[in-house]
Tab-separated table of C-alpha atoms in Angstrom:
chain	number	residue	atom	x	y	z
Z	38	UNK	CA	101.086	158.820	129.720
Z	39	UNK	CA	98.350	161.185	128.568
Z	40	UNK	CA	94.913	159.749	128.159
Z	41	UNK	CA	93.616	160.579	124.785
Z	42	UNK	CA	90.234	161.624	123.886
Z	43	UNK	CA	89.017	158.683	121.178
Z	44	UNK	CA	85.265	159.690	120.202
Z	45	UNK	CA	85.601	162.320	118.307
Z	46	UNK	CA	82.060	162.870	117.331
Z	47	UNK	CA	81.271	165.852	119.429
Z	48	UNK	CA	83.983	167.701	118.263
Z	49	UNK	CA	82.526	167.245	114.978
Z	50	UNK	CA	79.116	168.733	116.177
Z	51	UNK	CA	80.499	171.740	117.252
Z	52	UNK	CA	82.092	172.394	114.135
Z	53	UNK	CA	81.780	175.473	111.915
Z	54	UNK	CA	80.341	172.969	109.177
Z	55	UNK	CA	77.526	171.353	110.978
Z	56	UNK	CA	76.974	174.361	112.762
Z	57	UNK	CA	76.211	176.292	109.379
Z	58	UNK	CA	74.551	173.055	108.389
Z	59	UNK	CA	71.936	173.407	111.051
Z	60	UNK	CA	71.395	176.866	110.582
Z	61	UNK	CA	70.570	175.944	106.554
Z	62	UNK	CA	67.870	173.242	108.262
Z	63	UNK	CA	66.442	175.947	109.902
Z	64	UNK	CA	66.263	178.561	106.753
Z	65	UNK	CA	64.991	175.494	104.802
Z	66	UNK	CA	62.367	174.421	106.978
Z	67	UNK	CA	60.978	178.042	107.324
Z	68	UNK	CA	60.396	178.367	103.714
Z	69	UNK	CA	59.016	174.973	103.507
Z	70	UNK	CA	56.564	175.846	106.491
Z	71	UNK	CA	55.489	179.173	104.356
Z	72	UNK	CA	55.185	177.253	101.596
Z	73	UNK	CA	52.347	174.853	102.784
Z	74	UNK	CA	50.833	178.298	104.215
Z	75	UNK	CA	51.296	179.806	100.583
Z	76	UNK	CA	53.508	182.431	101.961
Z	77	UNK	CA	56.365	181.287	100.122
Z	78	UNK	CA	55.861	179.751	96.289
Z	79	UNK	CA	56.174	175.830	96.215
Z	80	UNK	CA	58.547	175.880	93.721
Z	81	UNK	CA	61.185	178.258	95.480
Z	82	UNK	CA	60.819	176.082	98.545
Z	83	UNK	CA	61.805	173.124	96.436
Z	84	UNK	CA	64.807	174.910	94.593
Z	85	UNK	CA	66.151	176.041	98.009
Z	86	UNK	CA	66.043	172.323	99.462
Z	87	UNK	CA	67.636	171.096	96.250
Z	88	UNK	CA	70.432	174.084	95.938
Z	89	UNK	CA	71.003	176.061	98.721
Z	90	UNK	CA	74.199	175.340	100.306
Z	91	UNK	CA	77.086	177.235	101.333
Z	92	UNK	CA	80.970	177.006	101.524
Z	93	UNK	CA	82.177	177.861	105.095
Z	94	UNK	CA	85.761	179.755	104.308
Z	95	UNK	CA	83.597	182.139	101.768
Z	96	UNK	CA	81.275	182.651	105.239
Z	97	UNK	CA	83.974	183.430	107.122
Z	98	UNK	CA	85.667	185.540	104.478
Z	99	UNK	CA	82.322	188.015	104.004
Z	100	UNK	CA	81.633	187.710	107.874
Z	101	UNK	CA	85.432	190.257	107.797
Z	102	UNK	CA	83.536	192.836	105.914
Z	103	UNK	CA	79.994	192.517	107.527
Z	104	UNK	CA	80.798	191.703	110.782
Z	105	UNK	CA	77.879	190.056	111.115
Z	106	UNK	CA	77.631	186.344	111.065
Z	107	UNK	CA	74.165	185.252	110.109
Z	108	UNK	CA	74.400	188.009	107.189
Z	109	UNK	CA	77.497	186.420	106.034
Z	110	UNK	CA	75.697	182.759	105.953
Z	111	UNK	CA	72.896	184.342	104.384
Z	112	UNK	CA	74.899	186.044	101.488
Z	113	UNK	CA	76.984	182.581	100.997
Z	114	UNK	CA	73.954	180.677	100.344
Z	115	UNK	CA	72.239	183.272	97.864
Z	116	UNK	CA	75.526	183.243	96.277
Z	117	UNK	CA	74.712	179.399	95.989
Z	118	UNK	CA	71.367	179.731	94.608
Z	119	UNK	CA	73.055	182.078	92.067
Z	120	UNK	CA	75.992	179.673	91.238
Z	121	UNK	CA	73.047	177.219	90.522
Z	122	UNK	CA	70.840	179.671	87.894
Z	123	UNK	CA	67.945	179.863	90.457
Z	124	UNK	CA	68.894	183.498	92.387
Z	125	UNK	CA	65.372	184.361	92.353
Z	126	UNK	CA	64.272	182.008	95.042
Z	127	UNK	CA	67.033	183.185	97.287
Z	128	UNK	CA	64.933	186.149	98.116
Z	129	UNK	CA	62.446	184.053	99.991
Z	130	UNK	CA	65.966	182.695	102.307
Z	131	UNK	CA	65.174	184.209	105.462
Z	132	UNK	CA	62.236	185.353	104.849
Z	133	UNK	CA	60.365	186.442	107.869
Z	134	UNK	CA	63.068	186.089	110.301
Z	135	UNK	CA	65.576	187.531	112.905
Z	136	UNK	CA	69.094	185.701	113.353
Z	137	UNK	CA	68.132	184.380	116.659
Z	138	UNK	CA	65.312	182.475	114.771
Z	139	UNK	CA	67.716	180.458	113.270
Z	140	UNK	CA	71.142	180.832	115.426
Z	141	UNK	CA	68.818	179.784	119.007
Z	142	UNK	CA	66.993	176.690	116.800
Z	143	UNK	CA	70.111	175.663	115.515
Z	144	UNK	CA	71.439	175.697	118.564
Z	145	UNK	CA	69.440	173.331	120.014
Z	146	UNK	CA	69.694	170.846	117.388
Z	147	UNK	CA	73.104	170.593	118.035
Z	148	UNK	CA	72.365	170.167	121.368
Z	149	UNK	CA	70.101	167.613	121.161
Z	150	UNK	CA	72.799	165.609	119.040
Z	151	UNK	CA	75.469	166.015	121.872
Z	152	UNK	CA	72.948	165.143	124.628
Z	153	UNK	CA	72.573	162.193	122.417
Z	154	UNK	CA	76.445	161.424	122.808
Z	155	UNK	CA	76.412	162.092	126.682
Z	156	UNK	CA	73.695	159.719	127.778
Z	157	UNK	CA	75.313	156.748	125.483
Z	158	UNK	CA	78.165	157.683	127.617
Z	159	UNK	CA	76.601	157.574	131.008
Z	160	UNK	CA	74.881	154.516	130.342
Z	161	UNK	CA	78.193	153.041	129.595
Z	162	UNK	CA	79.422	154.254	132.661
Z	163	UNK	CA	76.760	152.862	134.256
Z	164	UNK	CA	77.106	150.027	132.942
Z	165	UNK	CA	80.797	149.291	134.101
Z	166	UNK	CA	79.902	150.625	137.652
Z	167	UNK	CA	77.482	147.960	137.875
Z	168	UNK	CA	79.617	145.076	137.079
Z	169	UNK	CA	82.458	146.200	138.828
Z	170	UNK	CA	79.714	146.700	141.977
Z	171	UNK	CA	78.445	142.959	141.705
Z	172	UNK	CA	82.291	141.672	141.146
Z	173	UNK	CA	82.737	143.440	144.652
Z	174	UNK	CA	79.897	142.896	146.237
Z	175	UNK	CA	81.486	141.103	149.044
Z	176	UNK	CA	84.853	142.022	148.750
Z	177	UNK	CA	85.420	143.651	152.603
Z	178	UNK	CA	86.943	146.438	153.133
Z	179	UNK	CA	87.666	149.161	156.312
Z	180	UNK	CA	85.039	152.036	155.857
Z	181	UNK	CA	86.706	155.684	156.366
Z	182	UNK	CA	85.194	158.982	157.827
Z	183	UNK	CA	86.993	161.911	157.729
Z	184	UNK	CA	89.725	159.987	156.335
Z	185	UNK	CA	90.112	157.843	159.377
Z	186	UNK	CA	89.238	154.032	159.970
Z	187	UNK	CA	85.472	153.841	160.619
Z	188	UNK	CA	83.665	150.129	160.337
Z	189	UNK	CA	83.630	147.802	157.439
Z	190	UNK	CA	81.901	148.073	154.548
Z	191	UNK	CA	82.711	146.446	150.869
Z	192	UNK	CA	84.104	147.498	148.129
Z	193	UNK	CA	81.312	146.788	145.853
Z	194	UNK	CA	79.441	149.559	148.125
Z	195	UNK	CA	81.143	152.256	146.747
Z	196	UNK	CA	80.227	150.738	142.648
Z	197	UNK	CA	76.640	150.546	144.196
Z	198	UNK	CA	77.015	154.447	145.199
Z	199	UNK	CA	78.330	155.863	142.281
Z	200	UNK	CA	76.085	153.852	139.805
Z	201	UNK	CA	72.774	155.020	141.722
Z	202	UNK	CA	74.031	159.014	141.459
Z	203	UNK	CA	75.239	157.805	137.661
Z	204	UNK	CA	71.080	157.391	137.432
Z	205	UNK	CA	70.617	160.140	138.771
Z	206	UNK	CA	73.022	162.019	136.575
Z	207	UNK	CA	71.663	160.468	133.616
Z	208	UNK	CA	68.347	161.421	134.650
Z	209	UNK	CA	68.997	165.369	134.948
Z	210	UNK	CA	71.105	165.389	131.570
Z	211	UNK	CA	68.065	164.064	129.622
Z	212	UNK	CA	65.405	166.472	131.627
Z	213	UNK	CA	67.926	169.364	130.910
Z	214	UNK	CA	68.221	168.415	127.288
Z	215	UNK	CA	64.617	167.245	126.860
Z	216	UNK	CA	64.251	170.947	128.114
Z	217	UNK	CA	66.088	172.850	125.476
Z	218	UNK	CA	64.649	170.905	122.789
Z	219	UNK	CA	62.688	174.187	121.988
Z	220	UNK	CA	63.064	176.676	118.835
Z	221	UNK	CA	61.953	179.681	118.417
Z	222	UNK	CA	60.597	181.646	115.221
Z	223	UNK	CA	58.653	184.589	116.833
Z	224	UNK	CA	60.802	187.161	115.578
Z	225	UNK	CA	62.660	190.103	116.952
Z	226	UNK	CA	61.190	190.470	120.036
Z	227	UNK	CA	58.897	187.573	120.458
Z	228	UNK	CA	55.792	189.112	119.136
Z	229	UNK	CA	55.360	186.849	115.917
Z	230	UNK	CA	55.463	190.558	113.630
Z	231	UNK	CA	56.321	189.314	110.788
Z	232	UNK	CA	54.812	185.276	110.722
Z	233	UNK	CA	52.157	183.785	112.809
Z	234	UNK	CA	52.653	181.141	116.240
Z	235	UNK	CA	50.878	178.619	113.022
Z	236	UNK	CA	54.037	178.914	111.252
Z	237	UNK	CA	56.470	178.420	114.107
Z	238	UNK	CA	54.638	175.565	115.109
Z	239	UNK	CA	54.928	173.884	111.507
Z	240	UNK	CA	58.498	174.976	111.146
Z	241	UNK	CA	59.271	173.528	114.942
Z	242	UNK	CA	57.571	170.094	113.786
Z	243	UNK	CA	60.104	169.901	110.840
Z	244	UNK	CA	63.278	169.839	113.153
Z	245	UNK	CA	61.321	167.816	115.917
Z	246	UNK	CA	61.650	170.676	118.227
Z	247	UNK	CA	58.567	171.950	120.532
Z	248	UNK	CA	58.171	175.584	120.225
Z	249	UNK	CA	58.554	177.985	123.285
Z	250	UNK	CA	55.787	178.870	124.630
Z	251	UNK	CA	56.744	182.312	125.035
Z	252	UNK	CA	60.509	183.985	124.364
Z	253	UNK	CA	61.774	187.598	123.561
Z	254	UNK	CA	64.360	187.698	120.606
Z	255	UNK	CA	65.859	184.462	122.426
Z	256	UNK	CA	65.076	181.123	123.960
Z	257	UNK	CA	65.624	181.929	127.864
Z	258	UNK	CA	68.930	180.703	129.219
Z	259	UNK	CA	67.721	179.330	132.749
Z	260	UNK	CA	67.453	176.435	130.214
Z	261	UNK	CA	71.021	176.602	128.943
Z	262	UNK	CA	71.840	177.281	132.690
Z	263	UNK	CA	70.089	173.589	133.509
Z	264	UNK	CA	71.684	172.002	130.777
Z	265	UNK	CA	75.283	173.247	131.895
Z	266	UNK	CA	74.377	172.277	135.626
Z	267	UNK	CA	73.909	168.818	134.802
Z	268	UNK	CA	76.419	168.009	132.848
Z	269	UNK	CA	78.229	169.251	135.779
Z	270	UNK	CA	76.885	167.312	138.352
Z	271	UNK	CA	77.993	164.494	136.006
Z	272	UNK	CA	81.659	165.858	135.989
Z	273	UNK	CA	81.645	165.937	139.646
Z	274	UNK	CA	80.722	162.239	140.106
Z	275	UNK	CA	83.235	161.659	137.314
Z	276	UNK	CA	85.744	163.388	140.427
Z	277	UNK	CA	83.930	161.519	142.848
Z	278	UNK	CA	85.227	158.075	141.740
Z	279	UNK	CA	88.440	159.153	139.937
Z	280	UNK	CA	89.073	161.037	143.985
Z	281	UNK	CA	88.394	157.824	145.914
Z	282	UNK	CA	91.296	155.833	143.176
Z	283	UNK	CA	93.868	158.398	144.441
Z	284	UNK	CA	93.067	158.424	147.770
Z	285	UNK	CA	92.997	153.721	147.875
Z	286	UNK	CA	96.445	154.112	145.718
Z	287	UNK	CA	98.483	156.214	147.828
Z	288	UNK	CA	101.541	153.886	148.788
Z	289	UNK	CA	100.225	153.946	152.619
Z	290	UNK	CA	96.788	152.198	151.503
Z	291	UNK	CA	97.320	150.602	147.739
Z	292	UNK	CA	93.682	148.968	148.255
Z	293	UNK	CA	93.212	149.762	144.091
Z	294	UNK	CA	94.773	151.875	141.675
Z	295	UNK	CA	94.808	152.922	138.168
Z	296	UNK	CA	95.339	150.129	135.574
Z	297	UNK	CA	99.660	151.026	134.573
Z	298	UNK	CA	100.412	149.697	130.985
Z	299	UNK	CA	103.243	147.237	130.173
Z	300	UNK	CA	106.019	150.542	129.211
Z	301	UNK	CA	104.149	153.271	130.965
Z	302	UNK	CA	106.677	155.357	132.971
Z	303	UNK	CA	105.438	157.257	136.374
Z	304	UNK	CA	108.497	159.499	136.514
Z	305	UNK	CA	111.170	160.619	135.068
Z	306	UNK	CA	113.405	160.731	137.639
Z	307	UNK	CA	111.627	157.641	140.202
Z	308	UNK	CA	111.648	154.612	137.968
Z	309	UNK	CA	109.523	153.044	141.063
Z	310	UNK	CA	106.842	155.634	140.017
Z	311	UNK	CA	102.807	154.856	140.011
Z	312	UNK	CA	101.082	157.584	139.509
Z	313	UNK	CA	97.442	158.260	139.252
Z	314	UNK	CA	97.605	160.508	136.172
Z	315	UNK	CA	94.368	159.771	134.797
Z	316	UNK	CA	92.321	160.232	138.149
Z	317	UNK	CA	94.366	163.584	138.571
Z	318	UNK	CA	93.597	164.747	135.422
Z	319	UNK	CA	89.380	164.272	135.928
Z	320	UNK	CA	89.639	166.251	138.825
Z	321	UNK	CA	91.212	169.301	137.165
Z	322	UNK	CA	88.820	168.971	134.539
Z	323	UNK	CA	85.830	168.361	136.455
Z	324	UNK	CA	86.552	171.940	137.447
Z	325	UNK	CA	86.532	174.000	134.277
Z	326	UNK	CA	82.469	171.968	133.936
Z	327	UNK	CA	81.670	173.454	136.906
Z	328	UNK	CA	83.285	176.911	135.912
Z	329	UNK	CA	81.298	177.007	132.918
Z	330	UNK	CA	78.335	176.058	135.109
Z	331	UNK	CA	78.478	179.747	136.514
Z	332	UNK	CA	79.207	181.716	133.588
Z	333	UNK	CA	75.994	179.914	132.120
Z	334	UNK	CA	74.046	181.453	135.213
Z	335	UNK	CA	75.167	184.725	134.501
Z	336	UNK	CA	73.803	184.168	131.045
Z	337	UNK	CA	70.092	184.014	132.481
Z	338	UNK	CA	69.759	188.054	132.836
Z	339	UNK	CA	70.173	190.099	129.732
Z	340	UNK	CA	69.008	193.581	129.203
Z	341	UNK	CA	65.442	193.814	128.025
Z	342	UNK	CA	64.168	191.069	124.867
Z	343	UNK	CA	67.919	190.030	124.204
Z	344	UNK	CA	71.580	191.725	124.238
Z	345	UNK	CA	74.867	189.389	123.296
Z	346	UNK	CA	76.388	189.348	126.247
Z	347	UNK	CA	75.441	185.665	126.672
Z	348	UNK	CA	76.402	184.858	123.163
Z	349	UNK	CA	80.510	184.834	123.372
Z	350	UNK	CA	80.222	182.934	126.369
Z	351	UNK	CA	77.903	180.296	125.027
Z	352	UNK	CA	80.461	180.120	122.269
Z	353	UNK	CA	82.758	178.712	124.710
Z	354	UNK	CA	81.132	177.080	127.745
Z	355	UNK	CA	78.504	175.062	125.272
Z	356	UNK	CA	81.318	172.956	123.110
Z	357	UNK	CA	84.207	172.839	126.179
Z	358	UNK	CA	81.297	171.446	128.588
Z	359	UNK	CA	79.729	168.958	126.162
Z	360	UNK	CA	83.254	168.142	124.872
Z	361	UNK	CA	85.267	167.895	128.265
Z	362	UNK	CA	82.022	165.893	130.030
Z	363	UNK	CA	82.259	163.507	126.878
Z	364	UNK	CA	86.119	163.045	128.178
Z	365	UNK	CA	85.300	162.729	131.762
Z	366	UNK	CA	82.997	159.999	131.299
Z	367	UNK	CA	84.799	158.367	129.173
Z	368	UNK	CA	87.916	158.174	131.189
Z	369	UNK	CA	85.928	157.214	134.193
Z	370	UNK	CA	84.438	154.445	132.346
Z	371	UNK	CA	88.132	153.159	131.180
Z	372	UNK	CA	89.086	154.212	135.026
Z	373	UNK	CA	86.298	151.630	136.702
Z	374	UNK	CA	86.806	149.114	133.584
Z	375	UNK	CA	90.185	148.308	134.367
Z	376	UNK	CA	90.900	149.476	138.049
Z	377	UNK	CA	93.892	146.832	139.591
Z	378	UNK	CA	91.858	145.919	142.930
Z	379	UNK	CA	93.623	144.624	146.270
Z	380	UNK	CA	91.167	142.521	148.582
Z	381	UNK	CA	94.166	140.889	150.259
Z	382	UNK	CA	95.345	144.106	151.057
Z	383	UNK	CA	91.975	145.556	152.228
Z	384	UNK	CA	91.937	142.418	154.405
Z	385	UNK	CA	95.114	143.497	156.110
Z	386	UNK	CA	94.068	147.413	156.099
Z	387	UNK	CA	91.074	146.593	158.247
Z	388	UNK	CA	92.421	144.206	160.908
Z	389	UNK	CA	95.689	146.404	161.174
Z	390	UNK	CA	94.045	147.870	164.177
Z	391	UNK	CA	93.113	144.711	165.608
Z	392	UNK	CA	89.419	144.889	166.283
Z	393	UNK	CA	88.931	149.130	167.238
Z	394	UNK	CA	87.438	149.062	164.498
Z	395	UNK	CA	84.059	147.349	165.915
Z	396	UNK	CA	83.818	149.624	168.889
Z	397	UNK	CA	80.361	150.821	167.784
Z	398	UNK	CA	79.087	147.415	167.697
Z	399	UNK	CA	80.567	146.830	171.445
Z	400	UNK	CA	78.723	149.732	172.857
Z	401	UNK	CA	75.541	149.071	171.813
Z	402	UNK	CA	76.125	145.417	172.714
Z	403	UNK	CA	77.080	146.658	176.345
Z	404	UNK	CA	74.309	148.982	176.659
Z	405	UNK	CA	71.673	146.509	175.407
Z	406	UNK	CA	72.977	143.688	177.886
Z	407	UNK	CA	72.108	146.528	180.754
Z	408	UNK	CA	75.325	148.869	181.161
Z	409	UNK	CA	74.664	152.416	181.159
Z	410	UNK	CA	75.796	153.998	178.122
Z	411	UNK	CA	78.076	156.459	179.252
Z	412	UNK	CA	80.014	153.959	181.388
Z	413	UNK	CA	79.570	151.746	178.735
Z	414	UNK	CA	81.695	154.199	176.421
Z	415	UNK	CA	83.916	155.209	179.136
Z	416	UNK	CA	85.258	151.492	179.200
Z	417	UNK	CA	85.447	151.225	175.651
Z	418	UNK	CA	87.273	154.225	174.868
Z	419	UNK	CA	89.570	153.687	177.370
Z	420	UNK	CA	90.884	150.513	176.076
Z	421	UNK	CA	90.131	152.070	172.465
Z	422	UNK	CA	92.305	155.072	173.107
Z	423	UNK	CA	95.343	152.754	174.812
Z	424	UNK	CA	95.067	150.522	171.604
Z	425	UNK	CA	95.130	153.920	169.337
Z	426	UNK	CA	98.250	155.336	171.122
Z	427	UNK	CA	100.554	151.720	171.933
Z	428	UNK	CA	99.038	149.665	168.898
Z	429	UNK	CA	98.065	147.206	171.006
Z	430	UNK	CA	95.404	144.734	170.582
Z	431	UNK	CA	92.029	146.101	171.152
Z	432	UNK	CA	90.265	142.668	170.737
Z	433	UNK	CA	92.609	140.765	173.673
Z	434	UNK	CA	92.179	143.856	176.036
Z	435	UNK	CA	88.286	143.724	175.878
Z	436	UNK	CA	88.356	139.787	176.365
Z	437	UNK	CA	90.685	140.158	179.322
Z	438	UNK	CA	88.351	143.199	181.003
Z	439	UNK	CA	86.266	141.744	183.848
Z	440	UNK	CA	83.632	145.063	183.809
Z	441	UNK	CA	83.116	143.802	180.214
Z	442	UNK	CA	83.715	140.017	180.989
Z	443	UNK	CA	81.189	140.920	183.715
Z	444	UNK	CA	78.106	142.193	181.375
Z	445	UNK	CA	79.117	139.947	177.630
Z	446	UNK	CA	79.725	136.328	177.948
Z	447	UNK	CA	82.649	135.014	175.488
Z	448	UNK	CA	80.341	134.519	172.607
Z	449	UNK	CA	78.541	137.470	172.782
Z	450	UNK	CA	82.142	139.168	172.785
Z	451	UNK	CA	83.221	137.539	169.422
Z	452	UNK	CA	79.734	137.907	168.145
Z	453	UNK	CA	80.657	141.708	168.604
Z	454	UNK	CA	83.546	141.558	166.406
Z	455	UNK	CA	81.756	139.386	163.567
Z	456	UNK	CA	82.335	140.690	160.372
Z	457	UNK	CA	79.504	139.179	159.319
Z	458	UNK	CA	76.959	141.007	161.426
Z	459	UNK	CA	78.414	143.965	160.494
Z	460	UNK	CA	78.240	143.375	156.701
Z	461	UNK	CA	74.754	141.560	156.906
Z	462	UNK	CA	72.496	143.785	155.137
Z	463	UNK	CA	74.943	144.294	151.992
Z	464	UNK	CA	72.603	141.991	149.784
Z	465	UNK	CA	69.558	143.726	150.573
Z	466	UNK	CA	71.210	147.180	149.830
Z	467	UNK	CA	72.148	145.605	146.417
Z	468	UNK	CA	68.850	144.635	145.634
Z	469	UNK	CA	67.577	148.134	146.689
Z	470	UNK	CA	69.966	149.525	144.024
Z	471	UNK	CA	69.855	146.547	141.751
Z	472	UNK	CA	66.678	144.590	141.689
C-alpha cells in the first residue's frame, strides 16, 4: 500500500499563484513605503492595493516572448491596472527596484509560511514520541551494538532518544527559518542607488521581515544553505526511527513493526507477506533531503554581487525539501502513532541467550569483590564464549564455577544478573528528558 501525502498545504505554497501573490505583496508594499516618504503619490499607492492583480497563464504566456519572468509579472499587472481605467499608477509598479528585490523577499515569505507547516509537524512528532516513550518506559528489552546482543535497556529508551534529537531538530528548523526571515530592497548590487536603507526598512516592516544588514543583488545563500541543512537533519531522524522499525520487524526479531491494515497485501506472490513499506520508503526519501542539502551549499558562491546559477536549483531543492520533509514527518508521526509493539517477544529475545547478556555486570562484580581484572575476564569469557558457540546456559555455568563460586557468594551471583540493577536509572533518565 502506498502511503499518501494528506496535508496538502505546502504544495499550495509553492504554487505559481501564491508565488506571484507574494511577489505582488512585495511591489505593493514598496509603493506604499514611498508613499509615506512622498516618493510615490498617495493616491497611486492606494489604486495599486485596490487593483493590481494579475492572471498567472497571461504571466506565463508573455514570460515565452520576454524570457524574463519578473518582466512578465510586471507587464500582467499593468495590464491589470489598465483593465481597471487606472494605467497611470502602474508606472510607479516597481518603481525603484531590481527583480531580486522582490523575487529574494518573496521568497522568504513563502518560506516563513512553510517553516510554519514544518514545526506544527515536528511538534506533532514530538508529541507522539513522547507518549509512545512513557507507554514504554519500562517495557525491557535486549540492547544491540553493532547489531549484536549488548545489555538491556527499554523500549521506551529509544522514544526518549528520538524525541530529545526531535527538540533538537525543531530547534535548528526555527533558527534556520528565523534566519531567512530577511528581505532585501537595496537594489542591483546592494548599494541602495536608486531608494534609501529608510525605505527598505519601512517596506521590510510591512511583510514582517528584518532587513539584511548588508547583501549584493541577493540575500546570501549560507542562509538558504542552513535552512536546507536542517530540514535535513530532520529527515535523517525521520530514517533514524523508520531504520530501527525495519531492523525490530525482520521475521528473526518481530519485537515491533509497522501497523498492517485489515486488506493490506505484502506481496503479490507471498500471501504471508509483512512488509515494512512505509519505513522503506522514509529512508529513500530521507536521501533526496540530504541531496538537496548539497546542491544548496554549492549555492553559497556565485560570481561577484549575484549570477543565476543558484536560482534553477533553488527552484527545485526549496519546494521538494519543504514538501518531502512535510511527508517524512508526517509518516513518522503515523509510523510511531500506531507501531504494533511485542514486549512478550522482547522478553524472550533477551533471555534467549540465557544470562551472556549480563557479562559486563559480572566483571565488574568480580573485580570489585578483589579478582584481578584480566583473570576476572579470562573466566568470564571463557564460559561466555562456550555459551556463544554450544548455546548453553551461561547463567548455570557461572553458578557451578568454583573460581567464581570462590570470589561471589550465591546472592551476589543473582544480584549480577538482576534486571533490575541493570535498568535502575531508567526513571531518572526520563526525568532528564521529561521533567
Amino acid at each position: 500500500m502506498i502511503p499518501r501525502y494528506t496535508r496538502p498545504e505546502m504544495g499550495r505554497i509553492w504554487s505559481d499563484q501564491n508565488k506571484f501573490q507574494q511577489w505582488l505583496e512585495v511591489e505593493l508594499a514598496a509603493s506604499e513605503a514611498l508613499a509615506e516618504l512622498g516618493v510615490v503619490p498617495d493616491e497611486a499607492a492606494r489604486l495599486l492595493r485596490a487593483h493590481a492583480g494579475f492572471d498567472v497563464g497571461r504571466i506565463l504566456e508573455i514570460e515565452k516572448e520576454v524570457r524574463h519572468d519578473v518582466i512578465a509579472f510586471t507587464t500582467a499587472v499593468a495590464e491589470s491596472m489598465a483593465a481597471a481605467g487606472h494605467a497611470d499608477a502602474s508606472r510607479w509598479l516597481h518603481y525603484g527596484l531590481t527583480s531580486n528585490d522582490v523575487v529574494d523577499s518573496a521568497q522568504a515569505l513563502l518560506l516563513q509560511q512553510t517553516s510554519a507547516i514544518l514545526l506544527r509537524g515536528l511538534e506533532g512528532l514530538r508529541s507522539a514520541l513522547k507518549r509512545r516513550a512513557l507507554e514504554f518506559q519500562r517495557t525491557v528489552q535486549i540492547g544491540r551494538t553493532h547489531g549484536v546482543h549488548a545489555e538491556p535497556i527499554t523500549f521506551g529508551l529509544k522514544f526518549a532518544i528520538w524525541y530529545e534529537e526531535a527538540g533538537r531538530d525543531l530547534a535548528r528548523v526555527r533558527a534556520a527559518a528565523e534566519g531567512l526571515r530577511v528581505g532585501k530592497i537595496s537594489g542591483a548590487v546592494g548599494t541602495f542607488a536608486h531608494i534609501g536603507p529608510e525605505v527598505e526598512e519601512r517596506i521590510c516592516a510591512r511583510l514582517n521581515l528584518a532587513p539584511a544588514p548588508v547583501a549584493s543583488q541577493v540575500i546570501q545563500r549560507d542562509l538558504h544553505a542552513a535552512f536546507v541543512s536542517a530540514l535535513a537533519l530532520a529527515a535523517a531522524l525521520c530514517e533514524k526511527i523508520a531504520l530501527e522499525v525495519r531492523h525490530l520487524q525482520r521475521t528473526e526479531v518481530r519485537e515491533a513493526e509497522e501497523y498492517f491494515a485489515r486488506g493490506q497485501k505484502g506481496s503479490s506472490a507471498m500471501p504471508h507477506k509483512r512488509n515494512p513499506v512505509t519505513s522503506e520508503q522514509i529512508c529513500g526519501l530521507a536521501r533526496v533531503v540530504r541531496a538537496n542539502a548539497q546542491a544548496a551549499f554549492e549555492n553559497v558562491a556565485l560570481w561577484h554581487e549575484r549570477d543565476i546559477s543558484h536560482s534553477s536549483v533553488e527552484r527545485v531543492i526549496l519546494p521538494d525539501s519543504t514538501i518531502l520533509t512535510d511527508y517524512l514527518i508526517e509518516k513518522t508521526t503515523q509510523l510511531v502513532d500506531k507501531l504494533l509493539v511485542y514486549p512478550e517477544r522482547m522478553r524472550r529475545n533477551l533471555e534467549m541467550t540465557r544470562g551472556l547478556v549480563f557479562s559486563g555486570q559480572l566483571l565488574q562484580d568480580l573485580a570489585a569483590a578483589g579478582m584481578l581484572r584480566e583473570q576476572a575476564y579470562r573466566v568470564v569469557q571463557a564460559h561466555a564464549m562456550r555459551a556463544w558457540e554450544e548455546e548453553g546456559d551461561f547463567r548455570a555455568a557461572i553458578e557451578a564455577d568454583p573460581e567464581i563460586r570462590a570470589a561471589l557468594a550465591p546472592e551476589q551471583i543473582a544480584k549480577a544478573f538482576s534486571l533490575e540493577r541493570q535498568l535502575r536509572n531508567v526513571d531518572k533518565i526520563f526525568e532528564r528528558v521529561f521533567g
